[in-house]
Coordinates of C-alpha atoms and ligand atoms in Angstrom, one line a residue:
X187 CA 0.0 0.0 0.0
X188 CA 1.0 3.6 -0.5
X189 CA 0.4 6.2 2.3
X190 CA 1.6 9.8 2.6
X191 CA 2.6 11.6 5.7
X192 CA 2.1 15.3 5.2
X193 CA 4.0 17.8 7.3
X194 CA 1.8 20.9 6.7
X195 CA 4.6 23.4 7.5
X196 CA 7.3 24.0 4.9
X197 CA 10.4 22.9 6.9
X198 CA 12.0 20.0 5.0
X199 CA 14.2 18.9 8.0
X200 CA 11.1 18.4 10.0
X201 CA 9.4 16.4 7.2
X202 CA 12.4 14.1 7.1
X203 CA 12.2 13.3 10.9
X204 CA 8.4 12.8 10.6
X205 CA 8.8 10.4 7.7
X206 CA 11.5 8.5 9.6
X207 CA 9.1 8.1 12.6
X208 CA 6.3 6.8 10.3
X209 CA 8.7 4.4 8.5
X210 CA 9.7 2.9 11.9
X211 CA 6.2 1.4 12.4
X212 CA 5.1 0.8 8.8
X213 CA 4.7 -2.8 7.7
X214 CA 7.1 -4.2 5.0
X215 CA 4.5 -3.8 2.3
X216 CA 3.6 -0.2 3.2
X217 CA 5.3 2.5 1.2
X218 CA 5.5 5.7 3.3
X219 CA 6.3 9.0 1.7
X220 CA 6.8 12.2 3.8
X221 CA 6.0 15.4 2.0
X222 CA 5.4 19.1 2.8
X223 CA 3.8 21.9 0.8
X224 CA 5.9 24.4 -1.2
X225 CA 3.9 27.2 0.2
X226 CA 3.0 28.2 3.7
X227 CA 4.5 28.8 7.1
X228 CA 7.9 27.4 8.3
X229 CA 6.1 26.3 11.4
X230 CA 2.6 26.2 12.8
X231 CA 2.2 27.9 16.2
X232 CA -1.0 29.9 15.9
X233 CA -4.5 30.0 14.3
X234 CA -3.0 32.3 11.7
X235 CA -0.2 29.9 10.8
X236 CA -2.7 27.1 10.7
X237 CA -5.0 28.9 8.3
X238 CA -2.2 29.7 6.0
X239 CA -0.9 26.1 6.1
X240 CA -4.2 24.5 4.9
X241 CA -4.1 25.5 1.2
X242 CA -0.7 23.9 0.8
X243 CA -1.9 20.8 2.7
X244 CA -4.9 20.4 0.4
X245 CA -2.6 20.8 -2.6
X246 CA -0.6 17.8 -1.3
X247 CA -3.8 15.8 -0.8
X248 CA -4.9 16.6 -4.4
X249 CA -1.4 15.6 -5.7
X250 CA -1.6 12.4 -3.7
X251 CA -5.1 11.6 -5.2
X252 CA -3.7 12.0 -8.7
X253 CA -0.8 9.7 -7.8
X254 CA -2.9 6.9 -6.3
X255 CA -2.1 7.4 -2.6
X256 CA -4.4 5.3 -0.4
X257 CA -4.3 7.1 2.9
X258 CA -2.9 10.2 4.6
X259 CA -1.5 11.4 7.9
X260 CA -1.7 15.1 8.8
X261 CA 1.5 15.4 10.8
X262 CA 0.8 18.6 12.8
X263 CA -0.7 18.5 16.3
X264 CA -3.4 20.9 15.4
X265 CA -4.7 18.4 12.9
X266 CA -5.1 21.4 10.5
X267 CA -7.4 21.0 7.5
X268 CA -8.5 17.6 8.6
X269 CA -12.2 17.9 7.6
X270 CA -11.4 19.6 4.2
X271 CA -8.8 16.9 3.5
X272 CA -11.4 14.2 4.2
X273 CA -13.6 15.7 1.6
X274 CA -10.8 15.7 -1.0
X275 CA -9.3 12.2 -0.3
X276 CA -10.9 8.9 -1.2
X277 CA -8.9 7.1 1.5
X278 CA -8.6 7.6 5.2
X279 CA -7.1 10.9 6.6
X280 CA -5.9 10.8 10.2
X281 CA -4.5 13.7 12.3
X282 CA -1.7 13.0 14.7
X283 CA -3.5 14.6 17.7
X284 CA -6.6 12.4 17.0
X285 CA -4.5 9.2 16.8
X286 CA -2.2 10.0 19.8
X287 CA -5.1 10.8 22.1
X288 CA -6.9 7.6 21.1
X289 CA -3.9 5.5 21.7
X290 CA -3.2 7.1 25.0
X291 CA -6.7 6.5 26.2
X292 CA -6.1 2.8 25.9
X293 CA -3.2 2.9 28.3
X294 CA -4.6 4.2 31.6
X295 CA -7.2 6.5 33.2
X296 CA -5.8 9.7 31.9
X297 CA -3.0 11.3 29.8
X298 CA -1.2 14.7 29.8
X299 CA -0.3 16.5 26.6
X300 CA 3.1 18.2 26.4
X301 CA 3.2 20.7 23.6
X302 CA 5.4 23.6 22.4
X303 CA 4.0 27.0 23.0
X304 CA 1.3 27.7 25.6
X305 CA -0.7 29.6 23.0
X306 CA -1.5 26.3 21.2
X307 CA -2.9 24.7 24.4
X308 CA -6.5 25.9 23.6
X309 CA -6.4 24.1 20.3
X310 CA -5.3 20.9 21.9
X311 CA -8.3 21.2 24.3
X312 CA -10.6 21.9 21.4
X313 CA -9.4 18.7 19.7
X314 CA -9.7 16.6 22.9
X315 CA -13.3 17.8 23.1
X316 CA -14.0 17.1 19.4
X317 CA -12.5 13.6 19.6
X318 CA -14.4 12.7 22.8
X319 CA -11.1 12.6 24.7
X320 CA -11.8 15.4 27.3
X321 CA -12.5 12.8 30.0
X322 CA -9.1 11.2 29.4
X323 CA -7.1 14.5 29.0
X324 CA -5.8 15.5 32.5
X325 CA -4.2 18.7 31.2
X326 CA -2.2 20.3 28.4
X327 CA 1.3 21.6 29.3
X328 CA 3.7 23.7 27.3
X329 CA 7.5 23.5 27.3
X330 CA 7.6 26.9 25.7
X331 CA 10.0 25.8 23.0
X332 CA 9.2 27.2 19.5
X333 CA 8.6 24.4 17.0
X334 CA 11.8 25.2 15.0
X335 CA 14.0 25.2 18.1
X336 CA 13.0 21.6 19.0
X337 CA 16.1 20.5 17.1
X338 CA 18.3 22.3 19.7
X339 CA 20.2 19.5 21.6
X340 CA 19.2 21.2 24.9
X341 CA 15.5 20.9 24.0
X342 CA 15.2 17.2 24.9
X343 CA 16.0 17.8 28.5
X344 CA 13.5 20.7 28.8
X345 CA 10.8 18.5 27.3
X346 CA 11.7 15.5 29.5
X347 CA 11.4 17.8 32.6
X348 CA 8.1 19.1 31.3
X349 CA 6.8 15.5 30.9
X350 CA 7.9 14.5 34.4
X351 CA 6.3 17.6 35.9
X352 CA 3.1 16.9 33.9
X353 CA 2.9 13.3 35.2
X354 CA 3.6 14.5 38.8
X355 CA 1.1 17.3 38.6
X356 CA -1.7 15.4 36.8
X357 CA -1.2 11.9 38.1
X358 CA -1.4 10.9 34.5
X359 CA -0.6 7.4 33.1
X360 CA 0.7 8.5 29.7
X361 CA 2.1 11.5 27.8
X362 CA 0.9 12.6 24.4
X363 CA 3.6 14.6 22.5
X364 CA 2.0 17.8 21.3
X365 CA 4.2 18.3 18.2
X366 CA 5.2 16.3 15.2
X367 CA 8.7 17.8 15.7
X368 CA 9.0 15.8 18.9
X369 CA 8.6 12.4 17.1
X370 CA 12.3 11.6 17.1
X371 CA 12.4 12.1 20.9
X372 CA 9.7 9.6 21.8
X373 CA 12.0 6.7 22.7
X374 CA 14.3 8.9 24.8
X375 CA 11.3 10.5 26.6
X376 CA 9.7 7.1 27.3
X377 CA 13.0 6.0 29.0
X378 CA 13.3 9.3 30.9
X379 CA 9.8 9.7 32.1
X380 CA 8.7 6.2 33.0
X381 CA 5.2 6.2 31.5
X382 CA 4.1 5.5 28.0
X383 CA 4.9 8.4 25.7
X384 CA 2.9 8.5 22.5
X385 CA 4.2 9.9 19.2
X386 CA 1.1 10.9 17.1
X387 CA 3.0 10.4 13.8
X388 CA 3.5 6.7 14.6
X389 CA 0.0 6.3 16.0
X390 CA -1.6 7.9 13.0
X391 CA 0.5 5.9 10.5
X392 CA -0.6 2.7 12.1
X393 CA -4.2 3.8 12.1
X394 CA -4.1 4.7 8.4
X395 CA -2.3 1.4 7.7
X396 CA -5.0 -0.6 9.6
X397 CA -7.9 1.2 7.8
X398 CA -6.3 0.6 4.4
X399 CA -5.6 -3.0 5.2
X400 CA -9.3 -3.4 6.0
X401 CA -10.1 -1.8 2.7
X402 CA -11.9 0.9 4.6
X403 CA -12.2 4.3 2.8
X404 CA -13.7 7.5 4.1
X405 CA -17.5 7.7 3.4
X406 CA -18.2 9.2 0.0
X407 CA -21.6 10.5 1.0
X408 CA -22.8 13.3 3.3
X409 CA -20.5 15.7 5.1
X410 CA -17.3 14.3 3.6
X411 CA -18.5 13.8 0.0
X412 CA -16.2 15.4 -2.6
X413 CA -16.3 19.2 -2.7
X414 CA -18.9 20.7 -5.1
X415 CA -17.6 21.7 -8.5
X416 CA -16.9 25.5 -8.6
X417 CA -14.4 28.1 -9.8
X418 CA -11.7 29.5 -7.5
X419 CA -9.9 32.7 -8.5
X420 CA -6.7 34.4 -7.6
X421 CA -4.0 32.5 -5.8
X422 CA -6.5 29.6 -5.3
X423 CA -7.2 29.4 -9.1
X424 CA -5.4 26.0 -9.2
X425 CA -7.8 24.7 -6.6
X426 CA -10.8 24.7 -9.0
X427 CA -12.7 21.5 -8.6
X428 CA -14.0 20.3 -11.9
Ligands
5HY630 O1 1.1 23.1 17.5 C1 2.3 22.9 17.6 O2 3.1 23.7 18.2 C2 3.0 21.8 16.9 C3 2.7 21.8 15.4 N1 3.3 22.9 14.7 C4 4.0 22.5 13.7 O3 4.6 23.2 12.8 N2 4.0 21.1 13.7 C5 3.3 20.7 14.7 O4 3.1 19.5 15.1

């Protein structure tokens, strides 16, 4: 099968680490391709960034559809553009926050989210509510490291401390990593923190792989039917749906 992991920001180094995380759990017969848009923000840390990332994300979904891709992961913790992507794609589209929270809910009474900037915590709560995970989500904590500074070697200790503090404060049984850019730290953090640490990239990859294995596609009727044909003008002219 052929699945695509889309990093909705435009930082190729982050796309590479995301793809590596997805490939770690993919089955031998699963081709995993990591991609990012050629237009949009270098990182997504606000509603503004998220809004400007969605057109490029959707362009990658459209390209995947033309190339026969069977399922998609939206590798950004805000799950940006998830509903629009589900209208466009024939196969399943899974967000990393959605998958990570669901996986964490299987492992204990409650989990804590550790994300980047505090300003994104509200979005994480919105998603927990949308996915029916509020009763499992003990709290959302920020390590106050900007997304593009996660690659700093000093970041991993700050994040590990934030994870330990979250478990101690919340009494939580698991940690959900609140950024795709933390994917390569998951094993280290699991060892450091002593509770299960879930990387949403891996969780979403396995969810898409399972759905495609079961030959389950998104529903083609109702809310997630294909977008209605119409003309788009200006920068979005290429988005015209015939
Ligand atoms: O919301 C965040 O801070 C994390 C989110 N931003 C990003 O560029 N990739 C992400 O996973």
